[in-house]
Amino acid sequence: MVARVIPVDPFDLVIFGATGDLARRKILPALCRRFAEGQMPETARIIGAARSAMSTETFRQSVREALDEFLGASGPDAARRAAFLERIHYIAVDATGDSGWADLAALQRPGIVQAFYFSVSPSLFGPLAERLTRFGLVTPQSRVVVEKPFGENLETARALNRTLARHFAETQIYRIDHYLGKETVQNLMAVRFANILFEPLWNARFVDHVQITVAETVGVGGRGAYYDKSGAMRDMVQNHLMQLLCLIAMEPPHRFDPDAVRDEKLKVINALDPVRPSQVVRGQYAAGPDSASYQAEVEDLQSTTESYVALKVGISNWRWKGTPFYLRTGKRLRARASEIAVTFRDPPHSIFGEDAPWKANTLVIRLQPDEGMTLKVMIKEPGPGGMRLKDVALDMSFADALGGETHIPDAYERLIMDVIRGNQTLFMRGDEVEAAWAWTDPIIAGWQRTADRPMPYDPGSSGPDSALKLIHQDGRSWREIR
Ligand code: BG6
């Protein structure tokens, strides 16, 4: 594959929370790769901002260590890393006080794209935005990047939107859902809208059902304090799975541009049916031979937060009425495997007789790992013995198809460059996030009302047994997680 690197304009990116986990693990390594590939101009600057006082030299040393840890040996070579570190500066800034802000303001370069990355708790979005305005740092060239969780329900999301809107226009606000930056997730749009093949079949008449699975092997680890207040529904479904669902279900936008795409996604969210209690299953991982239970990890033996959720979702519009979407996600499952499987209906009549073996055509888009696509089709088994039918996979691994050494960029690489380019297509608009919460809130409120406990499941399994029933009762089954 020939990667096309289009350099972005010179910019200053201020990362608030620059010493935090996300900056070290994702943001800085992603920037280093883009720099090494020649996409970031030599004149670009990255300004780390955090509360602790430290020199730029000390901060650079900590970034160097983060790059060693998270880029490993396969990343850019030592010379490129050293050149990247030259682009980095540090300023101690108090998010809730006034110290450091005048120094930050003094660093600004008029006329240059300025991005402010809020890699901090949402409770600091307001104080940061207010100080950026007060110290004269907000200009028409400014952009602000905010991480999930964007609120914890509709009310808090609305409040955050209102706070940001006091300081920035919607066109300056970049709400990150890193799933939208994954190459294979963008590929969903290419598969659907750059091929004539699937679109005529992409509706309830021809699609029996859709399964969206995001399975992880990891537990909540050191994130227990955050996760226990959130759970799989808020942490994964309201954002990542919802975005995948939208990309599969939306109408073709008239152009690949930010508002055209986001208008179509919003229509899908607004058309989602409310989920009845019988259509959702919650799970929580139990202890295994080598791993602690969810409750032990979050240090609350009474916790009723779900680490797994499975749902059956209906969409009330002309295209999808009658085709269920089954969604599931969980931690400590059998494998790390994310995929979307579109299962088509059976042909109306078999010319090969009633007894001919039959397997439905299924299009599987593997998001991670081993990104690729498989289409299951029926063929005649070769050789004598009559017309014996068999299902085979037309299988494509993107890595093989596009040249073995292709580095699939991390989602953050693409998304941060989009911020600098001013392209919001892969970011969530305020109304979209609110609509997603408006659909999610009643499901969570239902659990709180009934005080139902999540079903325990074994680590390394594919989730609680009741999730099997959720789909079996419709005469269907989950695809194996492997
Ligand atoms: C994050 C969630 O948004 O996505 C995590 O907060 C989850 O709980 C992660 O583990 C999964 O991302 P990825 O890119 O590893 O699939």
GROMACS .gro file of C-alpha atoms and ligand atoms in nm:
model
  498
    1MET     CA    1   0.000   0.000   0.000
    2VAL     CA    2   0.130   0.347  -0.077
    3ALA     CA    3   0.045   0.565   0.219
    4ARG     CA    4  -0.032   0.920   0.120
    5VAL     CA    5   0.094   1.161   0.380
    6ILE     CA    6  -0.048   1.508   0.336
    7PRO     CA    7   0.136   1.744   0.572
    8VAL     CA    8  -0.088   1.954   0.792
    9ASP     CA    9  -0.042   2.326   0.851
   10PRO     CA   10   0.181   2.443   1.136
   11PHE     CA   11   0.001   2.421   1.468
   12ASP     CA   12   0.029   2.445   1.844
   13LEU     CA   13  -0.136   2.165   2.037
   14VAL     CA   14  -0.177   2.222   2.408
   15ILE     CA   15  -0.244   1.899   2.597
   16PHE     CA   16  -0.408   1.957   2.935
   17GLY     CA   17  -0.348   1.648   3.146
   18ALA     CA   18  -0.019   1.593   2.963
   19THR     CA   19   0.127   1.379   3.239
   20GLY     CA   20  -0.180   1.153   3.251
   21ASP     CA   21  -0.225   0.801   3.126
   22LEU     CA   22  -0.404   0.880   2.799
   23ALA     CA   23  -0.143   1.135   2.693
   24ARG     CA   24   0.141   0.892   2.764
   25ARG     CA   25  -0.025   0.584   2.618
   26LYS     CA   26  -0.202   0.725   2.314
   27ILE     CA   27  -0.175   1.096   2.234
   28LEU     CA   28   0.202   1.147   2.245
   29PRO     CA   29   0.294   0.818   2.072
   30ALA     CA   30   0.037   0.896   1.799
   31LEU     CA   31   0.189   1.241   1.746
   32CYS     CA   32   0.538   1.094   1.734
   33ARG     CA   33   0.436   0.855   1.456
   34ARG     CA   34   0.274   1.133   1.254
   35PHE     CA   35   0.584   1.345   1.300
   36ALA     CA   36   0.808   1.059   1.189
   37GLU     CA   37   0.593   1.004   0.881
   38GLY     CA   38   0.639   1.366   0.782
   39GLN     CA   39   0.281   1.474   0.842
   40MET     CA   40   0.359   1.716   1.125
   41PRO     CA   41   0.557   2.015   1.010
   42GLU     CA   42   0.889   2.094   1.178
   43THR     CA   43   0.737   2.417   1.308
   44ALA     CA   44   0.453   2.245   1.495
   45ARG     CA   45   0.469   2.257   1.874
   46ILE     CA   46   0.320   2.035   2.139
   47ILE     CA   47   0.277   2.207   2.470
   48GLY     CA   48   0.225   1.979   2.766
   49ALA     CA   49   0.024   2.141   3.042
   50ALA     CA   50  -0.041   1.996   3.385
   51ARG     CA   51  -0.048   2.101   3.744
   52SER     CA   52   0.301   1.984   3.854
   53ALA     CA   53   0.590   2.222   3.822
   54MET     CA   54   0.864   2.075   3.602
   55SER     CA   55   1.104   2.190   3.336
   56THR     CA   56   1.052   2.122   2.967
   57GLU     CA   57   1.362   1.901   2.986
   58THR     CA   58   1.210   1.685   3.261
   59PHE     CA   59   0.883   1.658   3.071
   60ARG     CA   60   1.066   1.558   2.754
   61GLN     CA   61   1.243   1.285   2.948
   62SER     CA   62   0.909   1.149   3.067
   63VAL     CA   63   0.774   1.162   2.709
   64ARG     CA   64   1.086   0.978   2.591
   65GLU     CA   65   1.009   0.703   2.841
   66ALA     CA   66   0.644   0.692   2.734
   67LEU     CA   67   0.749   0.654   2.370
   68ASP     CA   68   0.986   0.371   2.462
   69GLU     CA   69   0.710   0.197   2.650
   70PHE     CA   70   0.422   0.245   2.408
   71LEU     CA   71   0.588   0.262   2.067
   72GLY     CA   72   0.838  -0.012   2.143
   73ALA     CA   73   1.115  -0.103   1.905
   74SER     CA   74   0.889  -0.106   1.599
   75GLY     CA   75   0.816   0.267   1.611
   76PRO     CA   76   1.015   0.557   1.467
   77ASP     CA   77   1.393   0.535   1.506
   78ALA     CA   78   1.593   0.716   1.774
   79ALA     CA   79   1.682   1.013   1.552
   80ARG     CA   80   1.316   1.077   1.465
   81ARG     CA   81   1.210   1.039   1.826
   82ALA     CA   82   1.477   1.289   1.932
   83ALA     CA   83   1.361   1.534   1.663
   84PHE     CA   84   1.003   1.488   1.781
   85LEU     CA   85   1.099   1.561   2.142
   86GLU     CA   86   1.242   1.895   2.025
   87ARG     CA   87   0.886   1.995   1.932
   88ILE     CA   88   0.768   1.949   2.291
   89HIS     CA   89   0.738   2.215   2.560
   90TYR     CA   90   0.592   2.217   2.907
   91ILE     CA   91   0.406   2.471   3.115
   92ALA     CA   92   0.265   2.420   3.464
   93VAL     CA   93  -0.093   2.543   3.461
   94ASP     CA   94  -0.353   2.538   3.732
   95ALA     CA   95  -0.687   2.436   3.579
   96THR     CA   96  -0.886   2.581   3.867
   97GLY     CA   97  -0.658   2.873   3.959
   98ASP     CA   98  -0.485   3.147   3.766
   99SER     CA   99  -0.123   3.039   3.780
  100GLY     CA  100   0.051   2.953   3.456
  101TRP     CA  101  -0.212   3.100   3.225
  102ALA     CA  102  -0.025   3.419   3.142
  103ASP     CA  103   0.282   3.206   3.050
  104LEU     CA  104   0.066   2.992   2.825
  105ALA     CA  105  -0.086   3.299   2.662
  106ALA     CA  106   0.262   3.439   2.601
  107LEU     CA  107   0.353   3.128   2.400
  108GLN     CA  108   0.071   3.172   2.149
  109ARG     CA  109   0.158   3.237   1.787
  110PRO     CA  110  -0.107   3.449   1.616
  111GLY     CA  111  -0.258   3.309   1.297
  112ILE     CA  112  -0.155   2.950   1.368
  113VAL     CA  113  -0.398   2.665   1.426
  114GLN     CA  114  -0.433   2.614   1.799
  115ALA     CA  115  -0.579   2.299   1.945
  116PHE     CA  116  -0.651   2.249   2.312
  117TYR     CA  117  -0.679   1.886   2.412
  118PHE     CA  118  -0.876   1.837   2.735
  119SER     CA  119  -0.735   1.503   2.846
  120VAL     CA  120  -0.873   1.564   3.194
  121SER     CA  121  -1.181   1.487   3.400
  122PRO     CA  122  -1.500   1.640   3.249
  123SER     CA  123  -1.539   1.842   3.570
  124LEU     CA  124  -1.243   2.050   3.448
  125PHE     CA  125  -1.382   2.124   3.100
  126GLY     CA  126  -1.567   2.431   3.229
  127PRO     CA  127  -1.280   2.580   3.434
  128LEU     CA  128  -1.035   2.523   3.147
  129ALA     CA  129  -1.263   2.673   2.881
  130GLU     CA  130  -1.338   2.973   3.100
  131ARG     CA  131  -0.967   3.045   3.156
  132LEU     CA  132  -0.881   2.997   2.790
  133THR     CA  133  -1.134   3.268   2.711
  134ARG     CA  134  -1.035   3.498   2.997
  135PHE     CA  135  -0.665   3.484   2.909
  136GLY     CA  136  -0.735   3.561   2.545
  137LEU     CA  137  -0.636   3.218   2.412
  138VAL     CA  138  -0.955   3.150   2.215
  139THR     CA  139  -0.944   3.272   1.855
  140PRO     CA  140  -1.125   3.165   1.538
  141GLN     CA  141  -0.834   2.926   1.475
  142SER     CA  142  -0.884   2.750   1.810
  143ARG     CA  143  -1.018   2.398   1.845
  144VAL     CA  144  -1.096   2.205   2.157
  145VAL     CA  145  -1.075   1.828   2.182
  146VAL     CA  146  -1.268   1.649   2.453
  147GLU     CA  147  -1.250   1.287   2.556
  148LYS     CA  148  -1.522   1.052   2.664
  149PRO     CA  149  -1.699   1.006   2.897
  150PHE     CA  150  -1.900   1.298   2.764
  151GLY     CA  151  -2.129   1.317   3.063
  152GLU     CA  152  -2.284   1.028   3.246
  153ASN     CA  153  -2.642   1.082   3.129
  154LEU     CA  154  -2.846   1.319   2.915
  155GLU     CA  155  -2.858   1.590   3.177
  156THR     CA  156  -2.483   1.603   3.241
  157ALA     CA  157  -2.405   1.579   2.869
  158ARG     CA  158  -2.635   1.874   2.803
  159ALA     CA  159  -2.464   2.071   3.078
  160LEU     CA  160  -2.122   1.998   2.924
  161ASN     CA  161  -2.247   2.100   2.581
  162ARG     CA  162  -2.380   2.425   2.724
  163THR     CA  163  -2.052   2.495   2.904
  164LEU     CA  164  -1.843   2.438   2.592
  165ALA     CA  165  -2.087   2.640   2.379
  166ARG     CA  166  -2.025   2.945   2.596
  167HIS     CA  167  -1.665   2.952   2.475
  168PHE     CA  168  -1.650   2.770   2.141
  169ALA     CA  169  -1.864   2.734   1.830
  170GLU     CA  170  -1.981   2.378   1.758
  171THR     CA  171  -1.743   2.376   1.459
  172GLN     CA  172  -1.455   2.418   1.706
  173ILE     CA  173  -1.553   2.129   1.934
  174TYR     CA  174  -1.407   1.782   1.865
  175ARG     CA  175  -1.570   1.512   2.081
  176ILE     CA  176  -1.356   1.205   2.045
  177ASP     CA  177  -1.488   0.854   2.013
  178HIS     CA  178  -1.169   0.672   1.926
  179TYR     CA  179  -1.363   0.391   1.754
  180LEU     CA  180  -1.439   0.632   1.471
  181GLY     CA  181  -1.066   0.672   1.410
  182LYS     CA  182  -1.004   0.300   1.370
  183GLU     CA  183  -0.913   0.218   1.012
  184THR     CA  184  -1.158  -0.070   0.990
  185VAL     CA  185  -1.441   0.138   1.129
  186GLN     CA  186  -1.382   0.392   0.855
  187ASN     CA  187  -1.376   0.096   0.622
  188LEU     CA  188  -1.738   0.028   0.708
  189MET     CA  189  -1.825   0.342   0.517
  190ALA     CA  190  -1.598   0.245   0.227
  191VAL     CA  191  -1.751  -0.103   0.207
  192ARG     CA  192  -2.103   0.032   0.211
  193PHE     CA  193  -2.069   0.343  -0.001
  194ALA     CA  194  -1.787   0.268  -0.243
  195ASN     CA  195  -1.943  -0.057  -0.369
  196ILE     CA  196  -2.269  -0.113  -0.548
  197LEU     CA  197  -2.271  -0.475  -0.436
  198PHE     CA  198  -2.413  -0.450  -0.087
  199GLU     CA  199  -2.639  -0.146  -0.089
  200PRO     CA  200  -2.938  -0.305  -0.271
  201LEU     CA  201  -2.939  -0.584  -0.010
  202TRP     CA  202  -2.876  -0.359   0.288
  203ASN     CA  203  -3.224  -0.353   0.438
  204ALA     CA  204  -3.480  -0.554   0.631
  205ARG     CA  205  -3.597  -0.735   0.319
  206PHE     CA  206  -3.261  -0.907   0.274
  207VAL     CA  207  -3.083  -0.879   0.609
  208ASP     CA  208  -3.202  -1.124   0.873
  209HIS     CA  209  -3.007  -0.971   1.160
  210VAL     CA  210  -2.686  -0.792   1.253
  211GLN     CA  211  -2.449  -0.879   1.538
  212ILE     CA  212  -2.204  -0.629   1.679
  213THR     CA  213  -1.949  -0.770   1.921
  214VAL     CA  214  -1.674  -0.589   2.107
  215ALA     CA  215  -1.511  -0.846   2.333
  216GLU     CA  216  -1.211  -0.781   2.554
  217THR     CA  217  -0.994  -1.016   2.758
  218VAL     CA  218  -0.877  -0.749   3.001
  219GLY     CA  219  -1.056  -0.674   3.325
  220VAL     CA  220  -1.107  -0.328   3.466
  221GLY     CA  221  -0.754  -0.328   3.607
  222GLY     CA  222  -0.651   0.000   3.767
  223ARG     CA  223  -0.957   0.184   3.630
  224GLY     CA  224  -1.196   0.045   3.887
  225ALA     CA  225  -1.287   0.378   4.043
  226TYR     CA  226  -1.400   0.520   3.708
  227TYR     CA  227  -1.546   0.200   3.568
  228ASP     CA  228  -1.758   0.109   3.866
  229LYS     CA  229  -1.954   0.433   3.826
  230SER     CA  230  -1.985   0.375   3.456
  231GLY     CA  231  -2.028   0.009   3.359
  232ALA     CA  232  -2.030  -0.141   3.012
  233MET     CA  233  -2.342   0.047   2.908
  234ARG     CA  234  -2.194   0.392   2.961
  235ASP     CA  235  -1.833   0.296   2.889
  236MET     CA  236  -1.888   0.111   2.561
  237VAL     CA  237  -2.249   0.093   2.437
  238GLN     CA  238  -2.352   0.459   2.456
  239ASN     CA  239  -2.054   0.557   2.242
  240HIS     CA  240  -1.847   0.291   2.064
  241LEU     CA  241  -2.116   0.033   1.989
  242MET     CA  242  -2.368   0.305   1.911
  243GLN     CA  243  -2.130   0.454   1.655
  244LEU     CA  244  -2.077   0.115   1.492
  245LEU     CA  245  -2.451   0.061   1.480
  246CYS     CA  246  -2.497   0.402   1.317
  247LEU     CA  247  -2.238   0.338   1.048
  248ILE     CA  248  -2.403   0.007   0.961
  249ALA     CA  249  -2.760   0.136   0.969
  250MET     CA  250  -2.743   0.492   0.835
  251GLU     CA  251  -2.866   0.607   0.497
  252PRO     CA  252  -2.597   0.705   0.247
  253PRO     CA  253  -2.498   1.065   0.323
  254HIS     CA  254  -2.497   1.280   0.011
  255ARG     CA  255  -2.131   1.362   0.069
  256PHE     CA  256  -1.852   1.244   0.296
  257ASP     CA  257  -1.860   1.564   0.495
  258PRO     CA  258  -1.906   1.627   0.865
  259ASP     CA  259  -2.264   1.739   0.883
  260ALA     CA  260  -2.393   1.514   0.606
  261VAL     CA  261  -2.251   1.207   0.785
  262ARG     CA  262  -2.356   1.318   1.133
  263ASP     CA  263  -2.708   1.408   1.023
  264GLU     CA  264  -2.755   1.051   0.900
  265LYS     CA  265  -2.612   0.899   1.216
  266LEU     CA  266  -2.840   1.114   1.428
  267LYS     CA  267  -3.145   0.989   1.236
  268VAL     CA  268  -3.050   0.631   1.323
  269ILE     CA  269  -3.018   0.708   1.693
  270ASN     CA  270  -3.351   0.885   1.691
  271ALA     CA  271  -3.512   0.583   1.525
  272LEU     CA  272  -3.389   0.332   1.786
  273ASP     CA  273  -3.672   0.158   1.969
  274PRO     CA  274  -3.676   0.178   2.348
  275VAL     CA  275  -3.522  -0.140   2.490
  276ARG     CA  276  -3.753  -0.353   2.704
  277PRO     CA  277  -3.606  -0.526   3.012
  278SER     CA  278  -3.644  -0.863   2.838
  279GLN     CA  279  -3.417  -0.740   2.558
  280VAL     CA  280  -3.111  -0.672   2.767
  281VAL     CA  281  -2.880  -0.888   2.975
  282ARG     CA  282  -2.618  -0.762   3.216
  283GLY     CA  283  -2.323  -0.963   3.338
  284GLN     CA  284  -2.036  -0.928   3.580
  285TYR     CA  285  -1.723  -1.144   3.574
  286ALA     CA  286  -1.664  -1.380   3.861
  287ALA     CA  287  -1.324  -1.484   3.996
  288GLY     CA  288  -1.122  -1.731   3.789
  289PRO     CA  289  -0.831  -1.958   3.879
  290ASP     CA  290  -0.583  -1.678   3.802
  291SER     CA  291  -0.792  -1.366   3.819
  292ALA     CA  292  -0.991  -1.169   4.072
  293SER     CA  293  -1.363  -1.111   4.041
  294TYR     CA  294  -1.497  -0.780   3.913
  295GLN     CA  295  -1.613  -0.693   4.262
  296ALA     CA  296  -1.272  -0.761   4.412
  297GLU     CA  297  -1.104  -0.552   4.142
  298VAL     CA  298  -1.325  -0.252   4.206
  299GLU     CA  299  -1.297  -0.312   4.582
  300ASP     CA  300  -1.671  -0.324   4.637
  301LEU     CA  301  -1.809  -0.669   4.706
  302GLN     CA  302  -2.166  -0.539   4.667
  303SER     CA  303  -2.108  -0.367   4.332
  304THR     CA  304  -2.390  -0.422   4.084
  305THR     CA  305  -2.212  -0.253   3.793
  306GLU     CA  306  -2.208  -0.455   3.472
  307SER     CA  307  -1.885  -0.556   3.300
  308TYR     CA  308  -2.088  -0.718   3.021
  309VAL     CA  309  -2.403  -0.621   2.840
  310ALA     CA  310  -2.599  -0.776   2.555
  311LEU     CA  311  -2.898  -0.614   2.392
  312LYS     CA  312  -3.147  -0.668   2.118
  313VAL     CA  313  -3.213  -0.340   1.942
  314GLY     CA  314  -3.480  -0.252   1.690
  315ILE     CA  315  -3.475   0.040   1.448
  316SER     CA  316  -3.809   0.186   1.349
  317ASN     CA  317  -3.756   0.314   0.998
  318TRP     CA  318  -3.840   0.185   0.652
  319ARG     CA  319  -3.499   0.035   0.594
  320TRP     CA  320  -3.464  -0.165   0.915
  321LYS     CA  321  -3.805  -0.238   1.068
  322GLY     CA  322  -3.803  -0.613   1.135
  323THR     CA  323  -3.426  -0.666   1.140
  324PRO     CA  324  -3.289  -0.694   1.493
  325PHE     CA  325  -2.945  -0.568   1.583
  326TYR     CA  326  -2.783  -0.773   1.860
  327LEU     CA  327  -2.510  -0.589   2.047
  328ARG     CA  328  -2.275  -0.730   2.309
  329THR     CA  329  -1.962  -0.615   2.481
  330GLY     CA  330  -1.775  -0.726   2.786
  331LYS     CA  331  -1.450  -0.756   2.970
  332ARG     CA  332  -1.260  -1.075   3.067
  333LEU     CA  333  -1.416  -1.267   2.782
  334ARG     CA  334  -1.265  -1.555   2.588
  335ALA     CA  335  -1.083  -1.345   2.329
  336ARG     CA  336  -1.017  -0.990   2.220
  337ALA     CA  337  -1.236  -0.979   1.916
  338SER     CA  338  -1.446  -0.702   1.769
  339GLU     CA  339  -1.657  -0.765   1.465
  340ILE     CA  340  -1.977  -0.683   1.288
  341ALA     CA  341  -2.164  -0.967   1.124
  342VAL     CA  342  -2.446  -0.901   0.880
  343THR     CA  343  -2.646  -1.219   0.823
  344PHE     CA  344  -2.863  -1.223   0.514
  345ARG     CA  345  -3.194  -1.401   0.479
  346ASP     CA  346  -3.233  -1.741   0.315
  347PRO     CA  347  -3.322  -1.749  -0.054
  348PRO     CA  348  -3.698  -1.766  -0.102
  349HIS     CA  349  -3.685  -2.113  -0.258
  350SER     CA  350  -3.421  -2.383  -0.291
  351ILE     CA  351  -3.400  -2.539  -0.637
  352PHE     CA  352  -3.176  -2.805  -0.481
  353GLY     CA  353  -3.455  -2.949  -0.275
  354GLU     CA  354  -3.576  -2.910   0.079
  355ASP     CA  355  -3.296  -3.123   0.223
  356ALA     CA  356  -3.006  -2.936   0.068
  357PRO     CA  357  -2.779  -2.803   0.344
  358TRP     CA  358  -2.812  -2.435   0.383
  359LYS     CA  359  -2.609  -2.167   0.559
  360ALA     CA  360  -2.708  -1.804   0.537
  361ASN     CA  361  -2.474  -1.565   0.357
  362THR     CA  362  -2.293  -1.363   0.618
  363LEU     CA  363  -2.067  -1.064   0.577
  364VAL     CA  364  -1.825  -1.033   0.868
  365ILE     CA  365  -1.621  -0.720   0.914
  366ARG     CA  366  -1.341  -0.784   1.163
  367LEU     CA  367  -1.251  -0.462   1.339
  368GLN     CA  368  -0.969  -0.600   1.550
  369PRO     CA  369  -0.747  -0.791   1.564
  370ASP     CA  370  -0.662  -0.930   1.217
  371GLU     CA  371  -0.863  -0.657   1.050
  372GLY     CA  372  -1.044  -0.784   0.745
  373MET     CA  373  -1.362  -0.899   0.584
  374THR     CA  374  -1.518  -1.239   0.519
  375LEU     CA  375  -1.817  -1.318   0.305
  376LYS     CA  376  -1.970  -1.659   0.358
  377VAL     CA  377  -2.116  -1.798   0.036
  378MET     CA  378  -2.259  -2.133  -0.072
  379ILE     CA  379  -2.080  -2.327  -0.345
  380LYS     CA  380  -2.090  -2.674  -0.493
  381GLU     CA  381  -1.843  -2.906  -0.329
  382PRO     CA  382  -1.597  -3.001  -0.604
  383GLY     CA  383  -1.588  -3.354  -0.745
  384PRO     CA  384  -1.844  -3.624  -0.811
  385GLY     CA  385  -2.128  -3.711  -0.578
  386GLY     CA  386  -2.403  -3.493  -0.712
  387MET     CA  387  -2.488  -3.137  -0.626
  388ARG     CA  388  -2.344  -3.118  -0.278
  389LEU     CA  389  -2.357  -2.768  -0.130
  390LYS     CA  390  -2.108  -2.623   0.111
  391ASP     CA  391  -2.048  -2.283   0.264
  392VAL     CA  392  -1.704  -2.134   0.214
  393ALA     CA  393  -1.549  -1.807   0.318
  394LEU     CA  394  -1.428  -1.544   0.076
  395ASP     CA  395  -1.174  -1.422   0.321
  396MET     CA  396  -0.964  -1.111   0.310
  397SER     CA  397  -0.719  -0.994   0.567
  398PHE     CA  398  -0.653  -0.623   0.509
  399ALA     CA  399  -0.288  -0.668   0.608
  400ASP     CA  400  -0.236  -0.938   0.340
  401ALA     CA  401  -0.443  -0.761   0.078
  402LEU     CA  402  -0.267  -0.429   0.126
  403GLY     CA  403   0.091  -0.552   0.170
  404GLY     CA  404   0.224  -0.738   0.472
  405GLU     CA  405   0.420  -0.458   0.636
  406THR     CA  406   0.142  -0.203   0.639
  407HIS     CA  407   0.123  -0.027   0.973
  408ILE     CA  408  -0.244   0.021   1.053
  409PRO     CA  409  -0.239   0.364   1.217
  410ASP     CA  410  -0.373   0.395   1.566
  411ALA     CA  411  -0.709   0.574   1.583
  412TYR     CA  412  -0.551   0.870   1.763
  413GLU     CA  413  -0.307   0.934   1.478
  414ARG     CA  414  -0.589   0.992   1.235
  415LEU     CA  415  -0.813   1.179   1.475
  416ILE     CA  416  -0.555   1.429   1.598
  417MET     CA  417  -0.451   1.512   1.243
  418ASP     CA  418  -0.820   1.562   1.158
  419VAL     CA  419  -0.844   1.814   1.442
  420ILE     CA  420  -0.554   2.010   1.297
  421ARG     CA  421  -0.704   1.988   0.947
  422GLY     CA  422  -1.037   2.107   1.086
  423ASN     CA  423  -1.228   1.798   0.971
  424GLN     CA  424  -1.505   1.698   1.212
  425THR     CA  425  -1.644   1.403   1.013
  426LEU     CA  426  -1.511   1.144   1.258
  427PHE     CA  427  -1.612   1.334   1.571
  428MET     CA  428  -1.945   1.335   1.750
  429ARG     CA  429  -2.168   1.635   1.728
  430GLY     CA  430  -2.336   1.764   2.044
  431ASP     CA  431  -2.686   1.660   1.940
  432GLU     CA  432  -2.564   1.312   1.850
  433VAL     CA  433  -2.417   1.255   2.197
  434GLU     CA  434  -2.733   1.384   2.361
  435ALA     CA  435  -2.953   1.157   2.147
  436ALA     CA  436  -2.736   0.859   2.242
  437TRP     CA  437  -2.781   0.938   2.612
  438ALA     CA  438  -3.154   0.991   2.566
  439TRP     CA  439  -3.177   0.632   2.439
  440THR     CA  440  -2.938   0.486   2.700
  441ASP     CA  441  -3.072   0.661   3.012
  442PRO     CA  442  -3.405   0.470   3.041
  443ILE     CA  443  -3.222   0.137   3.015
  444ILE     CA  444  -2.993   0.229   3.304
  445ALA     CA  445  -3.282   0.382   3.500
  446GLY     CA  446  -3.472   0.051   3.459
  447TRP     CA  447  -3.186  -0.139   3.624
  448GLN     CA  448  -3.172   0.109   3.906
  449ARG     CA  449  -3.547   0.085   3.963
  450THR     CA  450  -3.559  -0.292   3.985
  451ALA     CA  451  -3.225  -0.328   4.170
  452ASP     CA  452  -3.155  -0.632   3.949
  453ARG     CA  453  -2.808  -0.772   3.988
  454PRO     CA  454  -2.595  -0.855   3.685
  455MET     CA  455  -2.555  -1.227   3.608
  456PRO     CA  456  -2.212  -1.367   3.699
  457TYR     CA  457  -1.999  -1.518   3.422
  458ASP     CA  458  -1.670  -1.702   3.421
  459PRO     CA  459  -1.361  -1.518   3.304
  460GLY     CA  460  -1.255  -1.659   2.967
  461SER     CA  461  -1.615  -1.746   2.876
  462SER     CA  462  -1.836  -1.572   2.624
  463GLY     CA  463  -2.054  -1.406   2.885
  464PRO     CA  464  -2.352  -1.509   3.100
  465ASP     CA  465  -2.582  -1.790   2.987
  466SER     CA  466  -2.882  -1.560   2.983
  467ALA     CA  467  -2.719  -1.371   2.693
  468LEU     CA  468  -2.745  -1.696   2.494
  469LYS     CA  469  -3.116  -1.712   2.567
  470LEU     CA  470  -3.162  -1.354   2.452
  471ILE     CA  471  -3.076  -1.457   2.099
  472HIS     CA  472  -3.181  -1.826   2.110
  473GLN     CA  473  -3.538  -1.728   2.183
  474ASP     CA  474  -3.543  -1.566   1.838
  475GLY     CA  475  -3.412  -1.888   1.677
  476ARG     CA  476  -3.067  -1.738   1.620
  477SER     CA  477  -2.730  -1.777   1.788
  478TRP     CA  478  -2.431  -1.563   1.869
  479ARG     CA  479  -2.121  -1.605   1.664
  480GLU     CA  480  -1.838  -1.765   1.855
  481ILE     CA  481  -1.598  -1.524   2.025
  482ARG     CA  482  -1.247  -1.635   1.925
  483BG6     C1  483  -1.241   0.272   2.604
  483BG6     C2  484  -1.307   0.215   2.724
  483BG6     O1  485  -1.315   0.380   2.554
  483BG6     O2  486  -1.229   0.173   2.503
  483BG6     C3  487  -1.230   0.094   2.776
  483BG6     O3  488  -1.314   0.312   2.826
  483BG6     C4  489  -1.208  -0.006   2.665
  483BG6     O4  490  -1.297   0.034   2.885
  483BG6     C5  491  -1.150   0.061   2.542
  483BG6     O5  492  -1.119  -0.106   2.713
  483BG6     C6  493  -1.145  -0.035   2.424
  483BG6     O6  494  -1.074   0.025   2.320
  483BG6     P1  495  -0.995  -0.061   2.213
  483BG6     O7  496  -0.943   0.041   2.117
  483BG6     O8  497  -0.888  -0.134   2.288
  483BG6     O9  498  -1.095  -0.155   2.153
   0.00000   0.00000   0.00000
